[in-house]
Short mmCIF file of C-alpha atoms (C1' of nucleotides) in Angstrom, two decimals:
data_model
loop_
_atom_site.label_atom_id
_atom_site.label_comp_id
_atom_site.label_asym_id
_atom_site.label_seq_id
_atom_site.Cartn_x
_atom_site.Cartn_y
_atom_site.Cartn_z
CA UNK A 1 -9.39 -1.97 -2.84
CA UNK A 2 -12.89 -2.79 -3.98
CA UNK A 3 -13.27 -3.02 -7.73
CA UNK A 4 -16.59 -1.58 -8.84
CA UNK A 5 -16.23 -1.98 -12.58
CA UNK A 6 -13.71 -2.28 -15.38
CA UNK A 7 -12.68 1.36 -15.10
CA UNK A 8 -11.71 1.09 -11.46
CA UNK A 9 -9.88 -2.12 -12.31
CA UNK A 10 -7.95 -0.25 -14.97
CA UNK A 11 -7.03 2.47 -12.53
CA UNK A 12 -5.70 0.07 -9.94
CA UNK A 13 -3.63 -1.71 -12.55
CA UNK A 14 -2.20 1.35 -14.31
CA UNK A 15 -1.35 3.03 -11.01
CA UNK A 16 1.15 0.24 -10.53
CA UNK A 17 2.27 0.07 -14.15
CA UNK A 18 0.20 -2.94 -15.21
CA UNK A 19 -1.98 -3.08 -18.29
CA UNK A 20 -5.67 -3.77 -18.53
CA UNK A 21 -6.07 -6.67 -20.95
CA UNK A 22 -8.94 -8.79 -22.23
CA UNK A 23 -7.67 -11.67 -20.13
CA UNK A 24 -7.76 -9.53 -17.00
CA UNK A 25 -11.27 -8.30 -17.75
CA UNK A 26 -12.40 -11.87 -18.15
CA UNK A 27 -10.60 -12.92 -15.00
CA UNK A 28 -12.47 -10.19 -13.20
CA UNK A 29 -15.81 -11.29 -14.66
CA UNK A 30 -15.23 -14.85 -13.58
CA UNK A 31 -14.65 -13.63 -10.05
CA UNK A 32 -18.10 -12.04 -9.87
CA UNK A 33 -20.07 -14.39 -7.68
CA UNK A 34 -21.82 -14.34 -4.33
CA UNK A 35 -19.61 -17.19 -3.18
CA UNK A 36 -15.86 -17.72 -3.00
CA UNK A 37 -14.82 -19.98 -5.89
CA UNK A 38 -12.08 -22.51 -6.44
CA UNK A 39 -9.35 -21.99 -9.01
CA UNK A 40 -10.80 -24.89 -10.99
CA UNK A 41 -14.16 -23.15 -11.18
CA UNK A 42 -12.65 -19.91 -12.37
CA UNK A 43 -10.68 -21.72 -15.03
CA UNK A 44 -13.71 -23.60 -16.21
CA UNK A 45 -15.90 -20.51 -16.31
CA UNK A 46 -13.33 -18.85 -18.55
CA UNK A 47 -12.82 -21.78 -20.91
CA UNK A 48 -11.50 -20.54 -24.27
CA UNK A 49 -11.41 -16.98 -23.03
CA UNK A 50 -8.46 -17.14 -20.67
CA UNK A 51 -5.65 -19.66 -20.71
CA UNK A 52 -5.18 -21.72 -17.56
CA UNK A 53 -1.69 -20.38 -17.04
CA UNK A 54 -2.78 -16.79 -17.54
CA UNK A 55 -5.54 -17.31 -15.02
CA UNK A 56 -3.02 -18.41 -12.41
CA UNK A 57 -0.80 -15.45 -13.18
CA UNK A 58 -3.59 -12.92 -13.03
CA UNK A 59 -5.09 -14.27 -9.86
CA UNK A 60 -1.65 -14.00 -8.28
CA UNK A 61 -1.39 -10.43 -9.46
CA UNK A 62 -4.89 -9.54 -8.29
CA UNK A 63 -4.07 -10.93 -4.90
CA UNK A 64 -0.93 -8.86 -4.59
CA UNK A 65 -2.91 -5.79 -5.60
CA UNK A 66 -5.49 -6.60 -2.96
CA UNK A 67 -8.24 -7.13 -5.54
CA UNK A 68 -8.91 -10.72 -4.54
CA UNK A 69 -8.68 -12.64 -1.29
CA UNK A 70 -7.57 -16.20 -1.00
CA UNK A 71 -9.40 -17.92 1.81
CA UNK A 72 -9.18 -21.40 3.22
CA UNK A 73 -12.25 -23.50 3.77
CA UNK A 74 -11.51 -26.88 5.23
CA UNK A 75 -8.55 -28.05 3.22
CA UNK A 76 -8.72 -26.05 0.04
CA UNK A 77 -8.51 -22.41 -0.77
CA UNK A 78 -11.07 -20.37 -2.65
CA UNK A 79 -10.97 -16.96 -4.22
CA UNK A 80 -13.26 -13.98 -3.94
CA UNK A 81 -13.20 -10.32 -4.84
CA UNK A 82 -12.20 -8.07 -2.00
CA UNK A 83 -15.13 -6.15 -0.78
CA UNK A 84 -14.54 -3.83 2.09
CA UNK A 85 -11.54 -2.55 3.84
CA UNK A 86 -11.32 -5.68 5.88
CA UNK A 87 -12.85 -8.83 4.54
CA UNK A 88 -13.07 -11.70 6.91
CA UNK A 89 -14.10 -15.27 7.32
CA UNK A 90 -14.74 -16.89 10.61
CA UNK A 91 -15.83 -20.46 10.77
CA UNK A 92 -15.85 -23.75 12.54
CA UNK A 93 -14.68 -26.65 10.41
CA UNK A 94 -15.36 -30.27 11.29
CA UNK A 95 -12.29 -32.45 10.81
CA UNK A 96 -14.41 -35.53 10.46
CA UNK A 97 -17.36 -34.77 8.16
CA UNK A 98 -16.05 -31.52 6.73
CA UNK A 99 -19.07 -29.46 7.71
CA UNK A 100 -18.41 -25.73 7.89
CA UNK A 101 -20.31 -23.47 10.26
CA UNK A 102 -20.06 -19.73 9.75
CA UNK A 103 -19.84 -17.48 12.74
CA UNK A 104 -20.31 -13.74 13.03
CA UNK A 105 -19.34 -11.75 16.11
CA UNK A 106 -16.54 -9.37 15.31
CA UNK A 107 -16.21 -7.06 18.24
CA UNK A 108 -13.33 -8.65 20.16
CA UNK A 109 -11.62 -9.54 16.92
CA UNK A 110 -11.48 -6.07 15.49
CA UNK A 111 -9.75 -4.53 18.46
CA UNK A 112 -7.35 -7.41 18.48
CA UNK A 113 -6.47 -6.91 14.84
CA UNK A 114 -5.89 -3.23 15.23
CA UNK A 115 -3.60 -3.63 18.18
CA UNK A 116 -1.54 -6.27 16.45
CA UNK A 117 -1.20 -4.65 13.04
CA UNK A 118 -0.36 -1.26 14.52
CA UNK A 119 2.41 -2.87 16.47
CA UNK A 120 4.08 -4.15 13.29
CA UNK A 121 3.03 -1.31 10.98
CA UNK A 122 1.28 -3.95 8.94
CA UNK A 123 -1.45 -2.97 6.47
CA UNK A 124 -4.22 -5.53 6.83
CA UNK A 125 -6.18 -6.59 3.78
CA UNK A 126 -8.29 -9.39 5.05
CA UNK A 127 -8.28 -11.92 7.79
CA UNK A 128 -9.47 -15.37 8.49
CA UNK A 129 -10.21 -17.14 11.70
CA UNK A 130 -10.80 -20.85 11.68
CA UNK A 131 -11.49 -23.27 14.48
CA UNK A 132 -11.01 -26.92 13.59
CA UNK A 133 -12.57 -29.65 15.64
CA UNK A 134 -15.59 -31.90 15.70
CA UNK A 135 -19.20 -30.96 15.20
CA UNK A 136 -21.90 -32.13 17.54
CA UNK A 137 -22.74 -35.14 15.35
CA UNK A 138 -19.19 -36.35 14.85
CA UNK A 139 -18.20 -35.81 18.47
CA UNK A 140 -20.61 -38.60 19.27
CA UNK A 141 -20.14 -41.17 16.49
CA UNK A 142 -17.44 -43.75 16.73
CA UNK A 143 -15.78 -44.16 13.36
CA UNK A 144 -15.12 -42.29 10.09
CA UNK B 1 -5.30 -35.79 22.08
CA UNK B 2 -1.59 -35.47 22.72
CA UNK B 3 0.38 -38.56 21.81
CA UNK B 4 3.21 -39.15 24.24
CA UNK B 5 4.58 -42.37 22.81
CA UNK B 6 3.73 -45.40 20.74
CA UNK B 7 1.57 -46.89 23.48
CA UNK B 8 -0.71 -43.88 23.68
CA UNK B 9 -0.86 -43.88 19.89
CA UNK B 10 -1.97 -47.48 19.97
CA UNK B 11 -4.66 -46.71 22.48
CA UNK B 12 -6.09 -43.85 20.45
CA UNK B 13 -6.17 -46.00 17.35
CA UNK B 14 -7.63 -49.15 18.87
CA UNK B 15 -10.27 -47.19 20.75
CA UNK B 16 -11.69 -46.35 17.34
CA UNK B 17 -11.08 -49.74 15.81
CA UNK B 18 -7.88 -48.92 13.91
CA UNK B 19 -4.69 -50.93 14.00
CA UNK B 20 -1.25 -49.84 15.05
CA UNK B 21 1.06 -50.68 12.17
CA UNK B 22 4.71 -50.15 11.33
CA UNK B 23 3.69 -47.51 8.79
CA UNK B 24 1.75 -45.63 11.42
CA UNK B 25 4.61 -45.77 13.88
CA UNK B 26 6.91 -44.36 11.22
CA UNK B 27 4.41 -41.70 10.30
CA UNK B 28 4.32 -40.69 13.91
CA UNK B 29 8.12 -40.58 14.13
CA UNK B 30 8.34 -38.37 11.08
CA UNK B 31 5.97 -35.94 12.74
CA UNK B 32 8.27 -35.44 15.70
CA UNK B 33 9.78 -32.03 15.11
CA UNK B 34 9.83 -28.61 16.77
CA UNK B 35 8.41 -27.09 13.59
CA UNK B 36 5.33 -27.80 11.49
CA UNK B 37 6.41 -29.73 8.37
CA UNK B 38 5.15 -29.99 4.83
CA UNK B 39 3.75 -33.21 3.43
CA UNK B 40 6.77 -33.39 1.12
CA UNK B 41 9.12 -33.29 4.08
CA UNK B 42 7.29 -36.05 5.89
CA UNK B 43 7.34 -38.22 2.78
CA UNK B 44 11.02 -37.61 2.25
CA UNK B 45 11.90 -38.32 5.88
CA UNK B 46 10.15 -41.67 5.60
CA UNK B 47 11.68 -42.69 2.29
CA UNK B 48 11.59 -46.49 1.90
CA UNK B 49 9.82 -46.87 5.24
CA UNK B 50 6.37 -45.58 4.34
CA UNK B 51 4.85 -45.40 0.89
CA UNK B 52 3.77 -41.96 -0.33
CA UNK B 53 0.16 -43.04 -0.63
CA UNK B 54 0.14 -44.61 2.80
CA UNK B 55 1.56 -41.40 4.24
CA UNK B 56 -1.32 -39.41 2.78
CA UNK B 57 -3.82 -41.90 4.12
CA UNK B 58 -2.36 -41.99 7.60
CA UNK B 59 -1.99 -38.25 7.89
CA UNK B 60 -5.66 -37.96 6.95
CA UNK B 61 -6.53 -40.48 9.60
CA UNK B 62 -4.37 -38.83 12.24
CA UNK B 63 -6.03 -35.54 11.50
CA UNK B 64 -9.49 -37.01 11.93
CA UNK B 65 -8.39 -38.51 15.22
CA UNK B 66 -7.05 -35.17 16.35
CA UNK B 67 -3.47 -36.41 16.49
CA UNK B 68 -2.17 -33.91 13.97
CA UNK B 69 -3.11 -30.38 13.01
CA UNK B 70 -3.02 -29.02 9.51
CA UNK B 71 -2.13 -25.36 9.55
CA UNK B 72 -1.83 -22.81 6.80
CA UNK B 73 1.17 -20.59 6.50
CA UNK B 74 0.92 -18.17 3.61
CA UNK B 75 -0.29 -20.37 0.80
CA UNK B 76 0.65 -23.85 1.84
CA UNK B 77 -0.33 -26.09 4.67
CA UNK B 78 1.97 -27.80 7.11
CA UNK B 79 1.46 -30.56 9.63
CA UNK B 80 2.30 -30.86 13.28
CA UNK B 81 1.48 -33.12 16.18
CA UNK B 82 -1.29 -31.82 18.38
CA UNK B 83 0.10 -30.70 21.64
CA UNK B 84 -2.33 -29.24 24.08
CA UNK B 85 -6.03 -29.08 24.31
CA UNK B 86 -6.07 -26.12 21.99
CA UNK B 87 -3.22 -25.60 19.58
CA UNK B 88 -3.15 -22.33 17.78
CA UNK B 89 -1.35 -20.28 15.22
CA UNK B 90 -1.70 -16.57 14.85
CA UNK B 91 0.21 -14.69 12.23
CA UNK B 92 0.46 -11.84 9.82
CA UNK B 93 1.25 -12.87 6.27
CA UNK B 94 2.51 -10.46 3.63
CA UNK B 95 0.74 -10.91 0.31
CA UNK B 96 3.63 -9.36 -1.55
CA UNK B 97 6.89 -10.77 -0.21
CA UNK B 98 5.44 -13.70 1.69
CA UNK B 99 6.98 -12.79 5.02
CA UNK B 100 5.24 -14.31 8.02
CA UNK B 101 5.17 -12.61 11.40
CA UNK B 102 4.06 -14.62 14.39
CA UNK B 103 1.95 -12.98 17.02
CA UNK B 104 1.05 -14.04 20.51
CA UNK B 105 -1.67 -12.43 22.59
CA UNK B 106 -4.45 -14.86 23.29
CA UNK B 107 -6.67 -13.33 25.89
CA UNK B 108 -9.51 -11.93 23.80
CA UNK B 109 -9.31 -14.89 21.49
CA UNK B 110 -9.83 -17.55 24.09
CA UNK B 111 -13.06 -16.12 25.41
CA UNK B 112 -14.25 -15.66 21.89
CA UNK B 113 -13.57 -19.28 21.04
CA UNK B 114 -15.34 -20.58 24.07
CA UNK B 115 -18.46 -18.53 23.49
CA UNK B 116 -18.67 -19.61 19.87
CA UNK B 117 -17.97 -23.31 20.27
CA UNK B 118 -20.33 -23.62 23.23
CA UNK B 119 -23.07 -22.12 21.13
CA UNK B 120 -22.72 -24.86 18.50
CA UNK B 121 -21.69 -27.70 20.83
CA UNK B 122 -18.53 -27.89 18.80
CA UNK B 123 -15.45 -29.63 20.19
CA UNK B 124 -12.47 -27.46 19.27
CA UNK B 125 -9.18 -29.10 18.42
CA UNK B 126 -7.08 -26.25 17.25
CA UNK B 127 -7.48 -22.86 15.71
CA UNK B 128 -5.75 -20.56 13.39
CA UNK B 129 -5.95 -16.85 12.96
CA UNK B 130 -4.33 -15.23 9.97
CA UNK B 131 -4.22 -11.63 8.85
CA UNK B 132 -3.17 -11.11 5.24
CA UNK B 133 -1.93 -7.76 4.07
CA UNK B 134 1.28 -5.91 3.42
CA UNK B 135 4.32 -5.64 5.65
CA UNK B 136 5.95 -2.33 6.39
CA UNK B 137 8.48 -2.77 3.59
CA UNK B 138 6.04 -3.79 0.88
CA UNK B 139 3.47 -1.16 1.86
CA UNK B 140 6.00 1.38 0.66
CA UNK B 141 7.47 -0.15 -2.50
CA UNK B 142 5.68 0.31 -5.77
CA UNK B 143 5.80 -2.91 -7.73
CA UNK B 144 6.05 -6.66 -7.31
"C1'" DC C 1 -3.60 7.75 -35.91
"C1'" DC C 2 0.46 5.06 -36.28
"C1'" DC C 3 4.73 3.49 -34.37
"C1'" DC C 4 7.47 1.66 -30.76
"C1'" DT C 5 8.34 -0.28 -26.43
"C1'" DT C 6 7.26 -3.38 -23.06
"C1'" DA C 7 4.05 -6.08 -20.56
"C1'" DT C 8 1.22 -9.94 -21.31
"C1'" DT C 9 -0.56 -14.01 -23.48
"C1'" DG C 10 -0.90 -18.85 -25.03
"C1'" DC C 11 1.41 -22.93 -25.87
"C1'" DA C 12 3.91 -26.89 -24.91
"C1'" DA C 13 6.16 -29.34 -21.70
"C1'" DC C 14 7.04 -30.34 -17.19
"C1'" DA C 15 6.90 -30.82 -11.97
"C1'" DA C 16 4.38 -31.43 -7.85
"C1'" DA C 17 0.51 -32.91 -5.24
"C1'" DG C 18 -3.12 -35.93 -4.42
"C1'" DT C 19 -6.29 -40.04 -5.60
"C1'" DT C 20 -8.12 -44.79 -6.85
"C1'" DG C 21 -8.47 -49.80 -7.34
"C1'" DC C 22 -6.69 -53.94 -6.13
"C1'" DA C 23 -4.04 -57.99 -4.85
"C1'" DA C 24 -0.75 -59.13 -1.22
"C1'" DT C 25 0.25 -58.65 3.66
"C1'" DA C 26 0.24 -58.00 8.51
"C1'" DA C 27 -2.48 -56.82 12.80
"C1'" DA C 28 -5.44 -58.43 16.20
"C1'" DA C 29 -9.21 -61.39 17.64
"C1'" DA C 30 -10.73 -65.97 18.37
"C1'" DT D 1 -2.31 -71.05 15.44
"C1'" DT D 2 -5.87 -69.93 12.56
"C1'" DT D 3 -9.06 -66.67 10.86
"C1'" DT D 4 -10.77 -62.24 9.93
"C1'" DT D 5 -10.31 -57.72 8.51
"C1'" DA D 6 -7.80 -53.50 8.21
"C1'" DT D 7 -3.85 -51.80 5.96
"C1'" DT D 8 -0.12 -51.56 2.76
"C1'" DG D 9 2.40 -50.89 -1.59
"C1'" DC D 10 2.18 -50.57 -6.33
"C1'" DA D 11 0.93 -48.85 -10.69
"C1'" DA D 12 -1.57 -45.78 -13.08
"C1'" DC D 13 -3.91 -41.63 -13.24
"C1'" DT D 14 -5.94 -36.88 -12.24
"C1'" DT D 15 -5.46 -32.42 -10.65
"C1'" DT D 16 -2.91 -28.46 -9.64
"C1'" DG D 17 0.67 -25.36 -10.32
"C1'" DT D 18 5.13 -23.73 -12.86
"C1'" DT D 19 8.63 -22.35 -16.50
"C1'" DG D 20 10.58 -20.69 -20.86
"C1'" DC D 21 9.68 -18.60 -24.95
"C1'" DA D 22 8.00 -16.74 -29.29
"C1'" DA D 23 3.92 -14.22 -30.81
"C1'" DT D 24 0.76 -10.58 -29.61
"C1'" DA D 25 -1.57 -6.59 -27.87
"C1'" DA D 26 -1.71 -2.53 -24.56
"C1'" DG D 27 -0.88 2.14 -24.24
"C1'" DG D 28 2.37 6.20 -24.37
"C1'" DG D 29 4.64 9.48 -27.49
"C1'" DG D 30 5.16 11.76 -31.63
#
DNA sequence: CCCCTTATTGCAACAAAGTTGCAATAAAAA
DNA sequence: TTTTTATTGCAACTTTGTTGCAATAAGGGG
């Protein structure tokens, strides 16, 4: 469900009976970024182009259409354009200082996902694997 | 970091220089439940025993101490008492209708976790594995 | 190209969720 | 019991997300 440009966005929308509007084009533009972004950031980037409420509604729609992923980092969620068939985020998150460490390694994971989704006839869009705990620094220190 | 009773709660707190207070006892009581609960539920359960703000502060503290886990289900987080060494939640979440399907199967996962956390000298507290996509019903239907 | 239908937008108003500063209070240590 | 220091509750505020509705703009059909 990767969106390459405005035309492919239009196709995805119209296939489901939705319209391509200026607000949706701008929503899409705001999403272009190498990093996942918070809702607040998207809203700010689109100041006086897209209304706050419309932004919420379109992000919801995009998510249902598989155009964007909502991922959790620490306590908050962020948004990003879907990229490949299966986007993913694997990280370690420190409960104390909030540091986030990204991890790679997919092999085991991919088999696991396939076996599970097949079992429920579930169509995966993206996945997220988070381990919460304490980083090497915070494991040692006493308070805070 | 499992808390068995008020005495073990007191020990965990005082070991780090925190005090055991009535508010914290009540926060702990509210957390007792077979199911993860939302912040709103905890606040409501403790009506006129613990102030809203204090509840937020103590839940934050408990999380840092590893007494509670914050888990994401669909779009919102819920809270639960830590139970074992490694709590976990694995589920499929439908982006369209919001249905959540729990999955078990740990084997691959556990090795994976160990290899990764060892590598970063990270002390795991709990983990969560979520696959977002479309359930068998929503994969078929056209809109919404 | 214009008209018509219907989805979509922006606005205003509201509801929910989370945060901050501070004076009063209650643990725990002495 | 007194003293010290963390913790609480309150009030006020910020941020985040939602709802209803009238005005507007896509896009399909003639």
